[in-house]
PDB file of C-alpha atoms in Angstrom:
ATOM      1  CA  MET A   1     -15.265   3.717 -22.320  1.00 59.00           C
ATOM      2  CA  GLU A   2     -15.887   0.066 -23.195  1.00 71.00           C
ATOM      3  CA  ARG A   3     -19.496  -1.066 -22.995  1.00 76.00           C
ATOM      4  CA  ARG A   4     -21.267  -4.386 -22.906  1.00 83.00           C
ATOM      5  CA  VAL A   5     -24.004  -4.123 -25.534  1.00 87.00           C
ATOM      6  CA  ALA A   6     -26.962  -6.492 -25.819  1.00 91.00           C
ATOM      7  CA  VAL A   7     -29.127  -6.738 -28.942  1.00 93.00           C
ATOM      8  CA  VAL A   8     -32.676  -7.523 -27.818  1.00 95.00           C
ATOM      9  CA  LYS A   9     -35.327  -8.077 -30.467  1.00 95.00           C
ATOM     10  CA  ILE A  10     -39.004  -7.232 -30.042  1.00 95.00           C
ATOM     11  CA  ALA A  11     -39.932  -9.976 -32.489  1.00 94.00           C
ATOM     12  CA  ALA A  12     -38.027 -12.736 -30.673  1.00 94.00           C
ATOM     13  CA  PRO A  13     -41.290 -14.623 -29.902  1.00 95.00           C
ATOM     14  CA  LEU A  14     -42.155 -14.508 -33.615  1.00 95.00           C
ATOM     15  CA  TYR A  15     -38.743 -15.868 -34.555  1.00 93.00           C
ATOM     16  CA  ASP A  16     -39.186 -18.610 -31.938  1.00 92.00           C
ATOM     17  CA  VAL A  17     -42.495 -19.718 -33.447  1.00 95.00           C
ATOM     18  CA  GLN A  18     -40.999 -19.492 -36.941  1.00 95.00           C
ATOM     19  CA  GLY A  19     -38.202 -21.800 -35.798  1.00 91.00           C
ATOM     20  CA  TYR A  20     -40.640 -24.270 -34.232  1.00 92.00           C
ATOM     21  CA  PHE A  21     -42.723 -24.254 -37.411  1.00 95.00           C
ATOM     22  CA  TYR A  22     -39.824 -25.117 -39.709  1.00 94.00           C
ATOM     23  CA  GLU A  23     -38.402 -27.675 -37.295  1.00 92.00           C
ATOM     24  CA  ARG A  24     -41.790 -29.382 -36.957  1.00 94.00           C
ATOM     25  CA  ALA A  25     -42.195 -29.337 -40.740  1.00 95.00           C
ATOM     26  CA  ASN A  26     -38.753 -30.939 -41.016  1.00 95.00           C
ATOM     27  CA  THR A  27     -37.731 -28.158 -43.400  1.00 93.00           C
ATOM     28  CA  ASP A  28     -34.534 -26.167 -43.255  1.00 90.00           C
ATOM     29  CA  LEU A  29     -34.556 -22.396 -42.844  1.00 90.00           C
ATOM     30  CA  PRO A  30     -30.925 -21.306 -43.262  1.00 87.00           C
ATOM     31  CA  GLU A  31     -29.446 -19.065 -40.603  1.00 82.00           C
ATOM     32  CA  GLY A  32     -30.048 -15.393 -41.354  1.00 81.00           C
ATOM     33  CA  GLN A  33     -33.061 -16.062 -43.575  1.00 87.00           C
ATOM     34  CA  GLN A  34     -36.676 -15.354 -42.737  1.00 92.00           C
ATOM     35  CA  ASP A  35     -40.136 -16.330 -43.836  1.00 94.00           C
ATOM     36  CA  GLY A  36     -41.483 -12.821 -44.207  1.00 92.00           C
ATOM     37  CA  ALA A  37     -45.070 -13.863 -44.928  1.00 93.00           C
ATOM     38  CA  LEU A  38     -45.137 -16.089 -41.835  1.00 95.00           C
ATOM     39  CA  LEU A  39     -43.680 -13.328 -39.654  1.00 94.00           C
ATOM     40  CA  ASN A  40     -46.270 -10.845 -40.950  1.00 92.00           C
ATOM     41  CA  PHE A  41     -48.985 -13.353 -40.076  1.00 94.00           C
ATOM     42  CA  LEU A  42     -47.585 -14.056 -36.620  1.00 95.00           C
ATOM     43  CA  GLY A  43     -47.039 -10.374 -35.856  1.00 92.00           C
ATOM     44  CA  SER A  44     -50.662  -9.582 -36.627  1.00 92.00           C
ATOM     45  CA  HIS A  45     -51.982 -12.430 -34.491  1.00 94.00           C
ATOM     46  CA  PHE A  46     -49.723 -11.730 -31.520  1.00 94.00           C
ATOM     47  CA  ARG A  47     -50.796  -8.089 -31.496  1.00 92.00           C
ATOM     48  CA  ARG A  48     -54.472  -8.938 -31.922  1.00 93.00           C
ATOM     49  CA  THR A  49     -54.534 -11.740 -29.338  1.00 96.00           C
ATOM     50  CA  ALA A  50     -52.476  -9.942 -26.666  1.00 96.00           C
ATOM     51  CA  PRO A  51     -51.879  -6.302 -27.718  1.00 93.00           C
ATOM     52  CA  ASP A  52     -49.350  -5.566 -24.966  1.00 94.00           C
ATOM     53  CA  PHE A  53     -47.486  -8.873 -25.011  1.00 95.00           C
ATOM     54  CA  LEU A  54     -44.636  -8.142 -27.437  1.00 95.00           C
ATOM     55  CA  LEU A  55     -43.586  -4.889 -25.775  1.00 95.00           C
ATOM     56  CA  ASP A  56     -44.037  -6.271 -22.247  1.00 93.00           C
ATOM     57  CA  ASP A  57     -42.042  -9.378 -23.111  1.00 94.00           C
ATOM     58  CA  PHE A  58     -39.402  -7.174 -24.727  1.00 94.00           C
ATOM     59  CA  ALA A  59     -39.167  -5.011 -21.593  1.00 92.00           C
ATOM     60  CA  ASP A  60     -38.657  -8.102 -19.446  1.00 91.00           C
ATOM     61  CA  ARG A  61     -35.905  -9.368 -21.756  1.00 93.00           C
ATOM     62  CA  CYS A  62     -34.228  -5.949 -21.696  1.00 92.00           C
ATOM     63  CA  ALA A  63     -34.274  -6.060 -17.890  1.00 91.00           C
ATOM     64  CA  GLY A  64     -32.791  -9.548 -18.063  1.00 91.00           C
ATOM     65  CA  ALA A  65     -30.023  -8.402 -20.395  1.00 92.00           C
ATOM     66  CA  ILE A  66     -29.182  -5.518 -18.046  1.00 90.00           C
ATOM     67  CA  LEU A  67     -29.256  -7.853 -15.063  1.00 89.00           C
ATOM     68  CA  GLY A  68     -26.863 -10.085 -16.984  1.00 89.00           C
ATOM     69  CA  GLY A  69     -24.340  -7.258 -17.312  1.00 87.00           C
ATOM     70  CA  ALA A  70     -25.372  -5.215 -20.351  1.00 88.00           C
ATOM     71  CA  ASP A  71     -25.216  -1.474 -19.929  1.00 83.00           C
ATOM     72  CA  ALA A  72     -26.482  -0.607 -23.413  1.00 85.00           C
ATOM     73  CA  VAL A  73     -29.437  -2.249 -25.150  1.00 90.00           C
ATOM     74  CA  ILE A  74     -30.132  -2.066 -28.887  1.00 92.00           C
ATOM     75  CA  CYS A  75     -33.365  -3.130 -30.573  1.00 93.00           C
ATOM     76  CA  ASP A  76     -32.816  -3.506 -34.311  1.00 91.00           C
ATOM     77  CA  ASP A  77     -36.186  -4.904 -35.409  1.00 90.00           C
ATOM     78  CA  ALA A  78     -38.760  -2.340 -34.219  1.00 89.00           C
ATOM     79  CA  ARG A  79     -41.808  -1.610 -36.338  1.00 87.00           C
ATOM     80  CA  PRO A  80     -43.624   1.742 -36.574  1.00 87.00           C
ATOM     81  CA  THR A  81     -46.385   0.432 -34.333  1.00 87.00           C
ATOM     82  CA  ASP A  82     -43.789  -0.156 -31.578  1.00 89.00           C
ATOM     83  CA  ALA A  83     -42.242   3.322 -31.626  1.00 88.00           C
ATOM     84  CA  ALA A  84     -44.461   4.955 -28.998  1.00 88.00           C
ATOM     85  CA  GLY A  85     -44.006   2.043 -26.605  1.00 91.00           C
ATOM     86  CA  LEU A  86     -40.235   2.086 -27.054  1.00 91.00           C
ATOM     87  CA  THR A  87     -40.090   5.804 -26.347  1.00 90.00           C
ATOM     88  CA  LYS A  88     -42.134   5.230 -23.197  1.00 90.00           C
ATOM     89  CA  GLN A  89     -39.608   2.594 -22.123  1.00 90.00           C
ATOM     90  CA  GLY A  90     -36.840   5.178 -22.474  1.00 89.00           C
ATOM     91  CA  PHE A  91     -35.343   4.197 -25.810  1.00 91.00           C
ATOM     92  CA  THR A  92     -33.802   6.638 -28.243  1.00 90.00           C
ATOM     93  CA  VAL A  93     -35.353   6.187 -31.693  1.00 90.00           C
ATOM     94  CA  VAL A  94     -32.872   6.053 -34.581  1.00 91.00           C
ATOM     95  CA  GLN A  95     -34.230   5.867 -38.123  1.00 89.00           C
ATOM     96  CA  VAL A  96     -31.992   4.096 -40.638  1.00 89.00           C
ATOM     97  CA  SER A  97     -33.049   5.114 -44.135  1.00 89.00           C
ATOM     98  CA  ALA A  98     -32.057   4.231 -47.681  1.00 90.00           C
ATOM     99  CA  PRO A  99     -33.644   4.887 -51.091  1.00 90.00           C
ATOM    100  CA  ASP A 100     -36.503   2.473 -51.582  1.00 87.00           C
ATOM    101  CA  PRO A 101     -35.065   0.718 -54.682  1.00 91.00           C
ATOM    102  CA  LEU A 102     -31.795   0.091 -52.837  1.00 90.00           C
ATOM    103  CA  ARG A 103     -33.627  -1.172 -49.747  1.00 86.00           C
ATOM    104  CA  ARG A 104     -35.691  -3.609 -51.849  1.00 85.00           C
ATOM    105  CA  LEU A 105     -32.575  -4.817 -53.676  1.00 87.00           C
ATOM    106  CA  ARG A 106     -30.757  -5.517 -50.412  1.00 85.00           C
ATOM    107  CA  LYS A 107     -33.784  -7.317 -49.046  1.00 82.00           C
ATOM    108  CA  SER A 108     -34.053  -9.512 -52.143  1.00 83.00           C
ATOM    109  CA  LYS A 109     -30.396 -10.530 -51.848  1.00 83.00           C
ATOM    110  CA  ARG A 110     -30.966 -11.899 -48.358  1.00 82.00           C
ATOM    111  CA  GLY A 111     -32.560 -14.973 -49.878  1.00 83.00           C
ATOM    112  CA  ASP A 112     -35.587 -15.142 -47.575  1.00 90.00           C
ATOM    113  CA  ARG A 113     -37.992 -18.055 -47.949  1.00 90.00           C
ATOM    114  CA  THR A 114     -40.774 -15.531 -48.567  1.00 91.00           C
ATOM    115  CA  VAL A 115     -40.561 -11.728 -48.669  1.00 86.00           C
ATOM    116  CA  GLY A 116     -42.572  -9.757 -46.138  1.00 83.00           C
ATOM    117  CA  ASN A 117     -45.258  -7.386 -47.362  1.00 83.00           C
ATOM    118  CA  ASP A 118     -44.136  -3.748 -47.129  1.00 80.00           C
ATOM    119  CA  GLU A 119     -47.811  -2.729 -47.076  1.00 82.00           C
ATOM    120  CA  HIS A 120     -48.618  -4.965 -44.119  1.00 83.00           C
ATOM    121  CA  PRO A 121     -50.350  -3.177 -41.173  1.00 83.00           C
ATOM    122  CA  THR A 122     -47.320  -3.783 -38.930  1.00 77.00           C
ATOM    123  CA  GLU A 123     -45.205  -1.726 -41.366  1.00 79.00           C
ATOM    124  CA  ALA A 124     -47.618   1.218 -41.565  1.00 78.00           C
ATOM    125  CA  GLY A 125     -47.157   4.585 -39.860  1.00 75.00           C
ATOM    126  CA  LEU A 126     -43.463   5.219 -40.496  1.00 77.00           C
ATOM    127  CA  GLU A 127     -44.081   8.805 -41.556  1.00 76.00           C
ATOM    128  CA  SER A 128     -45.729   9.644 -38.223  1.00 78.00           C
ATOM    129  CA  ILE A 129     -42.823   8.533 -36.013  1.00 85.00           C
ATOM    130  CA  SER A 130     -40.859  11.182 -34.142  1.00 86.00           C
ATOM    131  CA  VAL A 131     -37.185  10.177 -34.345  1.00 88.00           C
ATOM    132  CA  ASP A 132     -34.182  11.341 -32.343  1.00 90.00           C
ATOM    133  CA  PHE A 133     -31.532  10.583 -34.972  1.00 92.00           C
ATOM    134  CA  THR A 134     -31.478   9.657 -38.653  1.00 91.00           C
ATOM    135  CA  LEU A 135     -28.822   7.520 -40.330  1.00 91.00           C
ATOM    136  CA  GLU A 136     -28.366   7.520 -44.092  1.00 91.00           C
ATOM    137  CA  ASN A 137     -27.613   3.980 -45.238  1.00 91.00           C
ATOM    138  CA  SER A 138     -27.189   4.420 -48.990  1.00 91.00           C
ATOM    139  CA  GLY A 139     -23.391   4.317 -48.984  1.00 89.00           C
ATOM    140  CA  SER A 140     -20.714   1.971 -47.682  1.00 90.00           C
ATOM    141  CA  LEU A 141     -20.776  -0.062 -44.492  1.00 90.00           C
ATOM    142  CA  SER A 142     -17.815   1.903 -43.150  1.00 93.00           C
ATOM    143  CA  GLY A 143     -19.753   5.137 -43.709  1.00 92.00           C
ATOM    144  CA  LEU A 144     -22.700   3.752 -41.750  1.00 91.00           C
ATOM    145  CA  GLU A 145     -20.374   2.611 -38.967  1.00 92.00           C
ATOM    146  CA  ALA A 146     -18.952   6.124 -38.697  1.00 93.00           C
ATOM    147  CA  GLN A 147     -22.453   7.568 -38.261  1.00 92.00           C
ATOM    148  CA  VAL A 148     -23.315   4.962 -35.636  1.00 90.00           C
ATOM    149  CA  THR A 149     -20.100   5.717 -33.747  1.00 88.00           C
ATOM    150  CA  GLU A 150     -20.960   9.413 -33.535  1.00 89.00           C
ATOM    151  CA  ILE A 151     -24.423   8.665 -32.173  1.00 87.00           C
ATOM    152  CA  ALA A 152     -22.993   6.153 -29.688  1.00 84.00           C
ATOM    153  CA  LYS A 153     -20.590   8.767 -28.349  1.00 83.00           C
ATOM    154  CA  THR A 154     -23.568  11.000 -27.662  1.00 83.00           C
ATOM    155  CA  LEU A 155     -25.760   8.366 -26.042  1.00 79.00           C
ATOM    156  CA  ILE A 156     -23.525   6.019 -24.069  1.00 64.00           C
ATOM    157  CA  THR A 157     -22.273   7.715 -20.913  1.00 58.00           C
ATOM    158  CA  GLY A 158     -22.035   6.903 -17.229  1.00 46.00           C
ATOM    159  CA  PRO A 159     -20.781   3.919 -15.243  1.00 46.00           C
ATOM    160  CA  GLY A 160     -21.727   0.332 -15.961  1.00 43.00           C
ATOM    161  CA  PRO A 161     -23.337  -2.162 -13.533  1.00 43.00           C
ATOM    162  CA  ALA A 162     -21.410  -3.977 -10.830  1.00 43.00           C
ATOM    163  CA  ASP A 163     -21.672  -7.350  -9.113  1.00 43.00           C
ATOM    164  CA  GLY A 164     -23.238  -7.619  -5.693  1.00 41.00           C
ATOM    165  CA  VAL A 165     -26.583  -7.038  -4.031  1.00 44.00           C
ATOM    166  CA  ILE A 166     -29.395  -6.654  -6.519  1.00 44.00           C
ATOM    167  CA  GLY A 167     -31.464  -3.491  -6.335  1.00 41.00           C
ATOM    168  CA  GLY A 168     -33.323  -1.148  -8.622  1.00 38.00           C
ATOM    169  CA  ASP A 169     -36.619   0.010 -10.007  1.00 40.00           C
ATOM    170  CA  GLN A 170     -39.470  -1.596 -11.893  1.00 40.00           C
ATOM    171  CA  ARG A 171     -37.922  -3.607 -14.742  1.00 51.00           C
ATOM    172  CA  ASP A 172     -34.445  -3.577 -13.274  1.00 53.00           C
ATOM    173  CA  GLY A 173     -32.608  -5.208 -10.398  1.00 60.00           C
ATOM    174  CA  ASN A 174     -34.972  -6.930  -7.985  1.00 75.00           C
ATOM    175  CA  TYR A 175     -37.825  -6.879 -10.483  1.00 78.00           C
ATOM    176  CA  ALA A 176     -35.769  -8.762 -13.059  1.00 85.00           C
ATOM    177  CA  VAL A 177     -34.369 -11.404 -10.750  1.00 89.00           C
ATOM    178  CA  GLU A 178     -37.698 -11.936  -9.000  1.00 89.00           C
ATOM    179  CA  SER A 179     -39.254 -12.379 -12.418  1.00 89.00           C
ATOM    180  CA  LEU A 180     -36.739 -15.180 -13.092  1.00 93.00           C
ATOM    181  CA  ILE A 181     -37.540 -16.774  -9.732  1.00 94.00           C
ATOM    182  CA  ARG A 182     -41.267 -16.611 -10.501  1.00 92.00           C
ATOM    183  CA  HIS A 183     -40.601 -18.127 -13.914  1.00 92.00           C
ATOM    184  CA  ALA A 184     -38.745 -21.085 -12.411  1.00 95.00           C
ATOM    185  CA  GLY A 185     -41.294 -21.408  -9.605  1.00 94.00           C
ATOM    186  CA  ALA A 186     -44.268 -21.432 -11.966  1.00 94.00           C
ATOM    187  CA  MET A 187     -42.667 -24.118 -14.092  1.00 95.00           C
ATOM    188  CA  ILE A 188     -41.839 -26.478 -11.216  1.00 95.00           C
ATOM    189  CA  SER A 189     -45.253 -25.875  -9.648  1.00 94.00           C
ATOM    190  CA  ARG A 190     -46.868 -27.110 -12.864  1.00 94.00           C
ATOM    191  CA  ARG A 191     -44.579 -30.120 -13.245  1.00 95.00           C
ATOM    192  CA  TYR A 192     -43.829 -31.123  -9.656  1.00 92.00           C
ATOM    193  CA  ALA A 193     -44.042 -34.835  -8.929  1.00 93.00           C
ATOM    194  CA  GLU A 194     -42.759 -36.086  -5.587  1.00 92.00           C
ATOM    195  CA  ASN A 195     -39.447 -37.924  -5.930  1.00 90.00           C
ATOM    196  CA  ARG A 196     -39.418 -37.339  -9.695  1.00 94.00           C
ATOM    197  CA  HIS A 197     -39.464 -33.599 -10.495  1.00 96.00           C
ATOM    198  CA  GLN A 198     -38.485 -31.380  -7.585  1.00 95.00           C
ATOM    199  CA  ILE A 199     -36.202 -28.627  -8.925  1.00 96.00           C
ATOM    200  CA  GLY A 200     -36.876 -26.003 -11.582  1.00 97.00           C
ATOM    201  CA  ALA A 201     -34.081 -23.896 -13.062  1.00 97.00           C
ATOM    202  CA  VAL A 202     -33.707 -21.000 -15.469  1.00 97.00           C
ATOM    203  CA  ILE A 203     -30.711 -19.789 -17.424  1.00 97.00           C
ATOM    204  CA  LEU A 204     -30.629 -16.211 -18.663  1.00 96.00           C
ATOM    205  CA  ALA A 205     -28.826 -15.469 -21.926  1.00 95.00           C
ATOM    206  CA  GLY A 206     -27.047 -12.238 -22.747  1.00 92.00           C
ATOM    207  CA  ASP A 207     -29.892 -11.110 -25.003  1.00 92.00           C
ATOM    208  CA  GLY A 208     -32.479 -11.557 -22.245  1.00 92.00           C
ATOM    209  CA  ARG A 209     -33.874 -14.886 -23.397  1.00 93.00           C
ATOM    210  CA  VAL A 210     -34.772 -17.329 -20.637  1.00 95.00           C
ATOM    211  CA  PHE A 211     -34.428 -21.119 -20.821  1.00 96.00           C
ATOM    212  CA  THR A 212     -36.073 -23.411 -18.286  1.00 97.00           C
ATOM    213  CA  GLY A 213     -35.024 -26.812 -17.018  1.00 97.00           C
ATOM    214  CA  LEU A 214     -36.844 -29.519 -15.056  1.00 97.00           C
ATOM    215  CA  HIS A 215     -35.039 -31.851 -12.647  1.00 96.00           C
ATOM    216  CA  VAL A 216     -35.436 -35.500 -13.651  1.00 96.00           C
ATOM    217  CA  GLU A 217     -34.970 -37.991 -10.816  1.00 95.00           C
ATOM    218  CA  ALA A 218     -34.001 -41.593 -11.575  1.00 94.00           C
ATOM    219  CA  MET A 219     -34.591 -44.786  -9.610  1.00 93.00           C
ATOM    220  CA  VAL A 220     -30.792 -45.129  -9.611  1.00 92.00           C
ATOM    221  CA  GLY A 221     -29.828 -41.814  -8.035  1.00 87.00           C
ATOM    222  CA  ARG A 222     -26.619 -41.217  -9.977  1.00 90.00           C
ATOM    223  CA  ALA A 223     -28.608 -41.376 -13.241  1.00 94.00           C
ATOM    224  CA  SER A 224     -30.676 -38.316 -12.222  1.00 95.00           C
ATOM    225  CA  VAL A 225     -30.326 -35.133 -14.253  1.00 96.00           C
ATOM    226  CA  CYS A 226     -30.267 -31.698 -12.625  1.00 97.00           C
ATOM    227  CA  ALA A 227     -32.616 -28.958 -13.771  1.00 97.00           C
ATOM    228  CA  GLU A 228     -29.693 -26.647 -14.534  1.00 97.00           C
ATOM    229  CA  ALA A 229     -28.284 -29.219 -16.982  1.00 97.00           C
ATOM    230  CA  VAL A 230     -31.634 -29.448 -18.789  1.00 97.00           C
ATOM    231  CA  ALA A 231     -31.817 -25.651 -19.066  1.00 97.00           C
ATOM    232  CA  LEU A 232     -28.248 -25.573 -20.370  1.00 98.00           C
ATOM    233  CA  GLY A 233     -29.127 -28.107 -23.046  1.00 97.00           C
ATOM    234  CA  LYS A 234     -32.066 -25.989 -24.200  1.00 96.00           C
ATOM    235  CA  ALA A 235     -29.910 -22.872 -24.361  1.00 96.00           C
ATOM    236  CA  ARG A 236     -27.234 -24.637 -26.379  1.00 94.00           C
ATOM    237  CA  GLU A 237     -29.855 -26.121 -28.685  1.00 91.00           C
ATOM    238  CA  ALA A 238     -30.984 -22.556 -29.391  1.00 89.00           C
ATOM    239  CA  GLY A 239     -27.409 -21.605 -30.281  1.00 90.00           C
ATOM    240  CA  VAL A 240     -26.753 -19.555 -27.139  1.00 93.00           C
ATOM    241  CA  THR A 241     -23.160 -19.222 -25.956  1.00 92.00           C
ATOM    242  CA  ASP A 242     -23.473 -16.034 -23.861  1.00 93.00           C
ATOM    243  CA  LEU A 243     -24.766 -17.509 -20.599  1.00 96.00           C
ATOM    244  CA  ARG A 244     -25.192 -14.825 -17.956  1.00 95.00           C
ATOM    245  CA  ILE A 245     -27.287 -16.015 -14.980  1.00 96.00           C
ATOM    246  CA  VAL A 246     -28.521 -19.301 -13.529  1.00 97.00           C
ATOM    247  CA  LEU A 247     -30.910 -19.905 -10.664  1.00 97.00           C
ATOM    248  CA  ALA A 248     -32.842 -22.868  -9.327  1.00 97.00           C
ATOM    249  CA  VAL A 249     -35.808 -23.325  -6.991  1.00 97.00           C
ATOM    250  CA  ARG A 250     -36.946 -26.377  -5.040  1.00 96.00           C
ATOM    251  CA  HIS A 251     -40.622 -27.247  -4.763  1.00 95.00           C
ATOM    252  CA  PRO A 252     -41.741 -28.107  -1.195  1.00 92.00           C
ATOM    253  CA  LYS A 253     -42.641 -31.680  -0.407  1.00 91.00           C
ATOM    254  CA  PRO A 254     -46.279 -32.421   0.532  1.00 89.00           C
ATOM    255  CA  SER A 255     -45.251 -32.770   4.191  1.00 89.00           C
ATOM    256  CA  GLU A 256     -43.679 -29.291   4.380  1.00 87.00           C
ATOM    257  CA  ALA A 257     -45.711 -26.412   5.780  1.00 83.00           C
ATOM    258  CA  GLN A 258     -44.002 -23.777   3.627  1.00 83.00           C
ATOM    259  CA  ARG A 259     -45.666 -24.059   0.216  1.00 85.00           C
ATOM    260  CA  GLU A 260     -43.667 -21.644  -1.957  1.00 88.00           C
ATOM    261  CA  PRO A 261     -40.721 -22.849  -4.089  1.00 91.00           C
ATOM    262  CA  ARG A 262     -37.429 -21.913  -2.416  1.00 92.00           C
ATOM    263  CA  LEU A 263     -34.240 -20.640  -4.057  1.00 94.00           C
ATOM    264  CA  VAL A 264     -31.393 -23.187  -3.900  1.00 95.00           C
ATOM    265  CA  PRO A 265     -27.770 -22.913  -5.124  1.00 95.00           C
ATOM    266  CA  PRO A 266     -26.437 -25.079  -7.967  1.00 96.00           C
ATOM    267  CA  CYS A 267     -24.832 -28.316  -6.800  1.00 95.00           C
ATOM    268  CA  GLY A 268     -21.128 -28.987  -7.317  1.00 95.00           C
ATOM    269  CA  LEU A 269     -21.630 -30.989 -10.509  1.00 95.00           C
ATOM    270  CA  CYS A 270     -23.764 -28.220 -11.993  1.00 97.00           C
ATOM    271  CA  ARG A 271     -21.097 -25.666 -11.129  1.00 96.00           C
ATOM    272  CA  GLU A 272     -18.536 -27.735 -13.030  1.00 96.00           C
ATOM    273  CA  LEU A 273     -20.865 -28.184 -16.017  1.00 96.00           C
ATOM    274  CA  LEU A 274     -22.094 -24.607 -16.244  1.00 97.00           C
ATOM    275  CA  LEU A 275     -18.579 -23.158 -16.028  1.00 96.00           C
ATOM    276  CA  ASP A 276     -17.551 -25.342 -18.962  1.00 95.00           C
ATOM    277  CA  TYR A 277     -20.061 -23.470 -21.117  1.00 95.00           C
ATOM    278  CA  GLY A 278     -20.422 -20.110 -19.375  1.00 95.00           C
ATOM    279  CA  PRO A 279     -17.174 -19.009 -17.687  1.00 94.00           C
ATOM    280  CA  ASP A 280     -18.721 -15.648 -16.779  1.00 93.00           C
ATOM    281  CA  ILE A 281     -22.073 -16.987 -15.591  1.00 96.00           C
ATOM    282  CA  HIS A 282     -23.443 -15.757 -12.248  1.00 96.00           C
ATOM    283  CA  ALA A 283     -25.767 -17.559  -9.844  1.00 96.00           C
ATOM    284  CA  VAL A 284     -28.601 -15.960  -7.899  1.00 95.00           C
ATOM    285  CA  ILE A 285     -28.048 -16.787  -4.239  1.00 92.00           C
ATOM    286  CA  SER A 286     -30.050 -15.817  -1.161  1.00 89.00           C
ATOM    287  CA  MET A 287     -27.709 -14.529   1.531  1.00 86.00           C
ATOM    288  CA  GLN A 288     -29.162 -13.339   4.845  1.00 83.00           C
ATOM    289  CA  GLY A 289     -32.465 -12.543   3.197  1.00 81.00           C
ATOM    290  CA  GLU A 290     -30.957 -10.611   0.285  1.00 86.00           C
ATOM    291  CA  LEU A 291     -30.719 -11.718  -3.327  1.00 89.00           C
ATOM    292  CA  ASN A 292     -27.147 -11.629  -4.589  1.00 90.00           C
ATOM    293  CA  LEU A 293     -25.538 -12.224  -7.962  1.00 91.00           C
ATOM    294  CA  VAL A 294     -22.409 -14.267  -7.333  1.00 94.00           C
ATOM    295  CA  PRO A 295     -19.908 -15.295 -10.027  1.00 95.00           C
ATOM    296  CA  LEU A 296     -20.187 -19.052 -10.242  1.00 96.00           C
ATOM    297  CA  SER A 297     -16.401 -19.240 -10.500  1.00 95.00           C
ATOM    298  CA  GLN A 298     -16.244 -17.930  -6.907  1.00 95.00           C
ATOM    299  CA  MET A 299     -18.469 -20.809  -5.834  1.00 95.00           C
ATOM    300  CA  LEU A 300     -16.051 -23.284  -7.441  1.00 94.00           C
ATOM    301  CA  PRO A 301     -12.604 -21.770  -6.865  1.00 91.00           C
ATOM    302  CA  HIS A 302     -10.636 -24.805  -8.049  1.00 90.00           C
ATOM    303  CA  LYS A 303     -12.543 -25.839 -11.142  1.00 90.00           C
ATOM    304  CA  TYR A 304     -11.268 -28.862 -13.023  1.00 89.00           C
ATOM    305  CA  VAL A 305      -9.439 -27.904 -16.235  1.00 86.00           C
ATOM    306  CA  GLY A 306      -8.980 -30.778 -18.643  1.00 81.00           C
ATOM    307  CA  THR A 307      -7.500 -31.207 -22.101  1.00 79.00           C
ATOM    308  CA  LYS A 308     -10.501 -32.748 -23.851  1.00 79.00           C
ATOM    309  CA  TRP A 309     -11.424 -29.554 -25.731  1.00 75.00           C
ATOM    310  CA  LYS A 310      -8.842 -27.755 -27.826  1.00 68.00           C
ATOM    311  CA  ALA A 311      -8.677 -23.966 -27.719  1.00 57.00           C
ATOM    312  CA  THR A 312      -9.151 -23.857 -31.502  1.00 53.00           C
ATOM    313  CA  ASP A 313     -12.531 -25.589 -31.276  1.00 55.00           C
ATOM    314  CA  PRO A 314     -15.291 -22.977 -31.946  1.00 53.00           C
ATOM    315  CA  ASP A 315     -17.426 -24.695 -29.315  1.00 55.00           C
ATOM    316  CA  HIS A 316     -14.565 -24.673 -26.818  1.00 52.00           C
ATOM    317  CA  ILE A 317     -15.971 -22.302 -24.215  1.00 56.00           C
ATOM    318  CA  GLY A 318     -14.309 -21.142 -21.056  1.00 49.00           C
ATOM    319  CA  LYS A 319     -11.192 -23.299 -21.262  1.00 45.00           C
TER     320      LYS A 319
END
């Protein structure tokens, strides 16, 4: 049975800050490389400042990935200190092991800016973890793939999610979409300015990351920029191509009695734009008091199809 798998990383906030650091320092950090010393430092401070943040944020992103259509979630960057929390969240713990000299050699070949400290507190406690499966990774990649396939056959069963009315338990269904609505609402509530910033939007990526956008009104109306377009730009800047969900909320005007931001559908121009970059993206729509996930393509049944982008273009999405 074919599955939609999402890879969701606990350390995503650390990688975000690492990216901001190198961008602000105007220094290149090649794709796939890390600054191990910086990540060790950030991991310690995140866990000391807000002990529950990384796992709570991870759980929210997992719920987002599931809401976006994933029916299997893999975390490939857990540390020993995270194991108990992952088990509590319902994850199966798989230990991938290799002889220490081989592991160090592979790590050195990655070309990281700095190498993380294997003795760092975030790496401690491996021997005390109770694991469900163990993979031996001292041989070939094909051998490892065969082991992973056997475990996957054991773990991945049952039907996948379907479109339609959103429902579910704590970090699933309604919880996840309401979390996105709160996220957009909190942002526009902070930035609202009458006749300038009225709409807040969020776009959910396939890995559970959330990108916000703020509506920018212009004195000449046609020069205004929709919040969904701003969120799309942020997602693309981050390298995201797997766009799963979009939603927008409108902040009430000072004269309106109702003071909570209200869910609004994407406008026609946003539907055209979003479908250019996310042909499978869904919108969150309120229908008769219920929250529904609706394929955006259904909301724009006769989308314009041009010839500007060639099918061979790697950035040619959805054409």
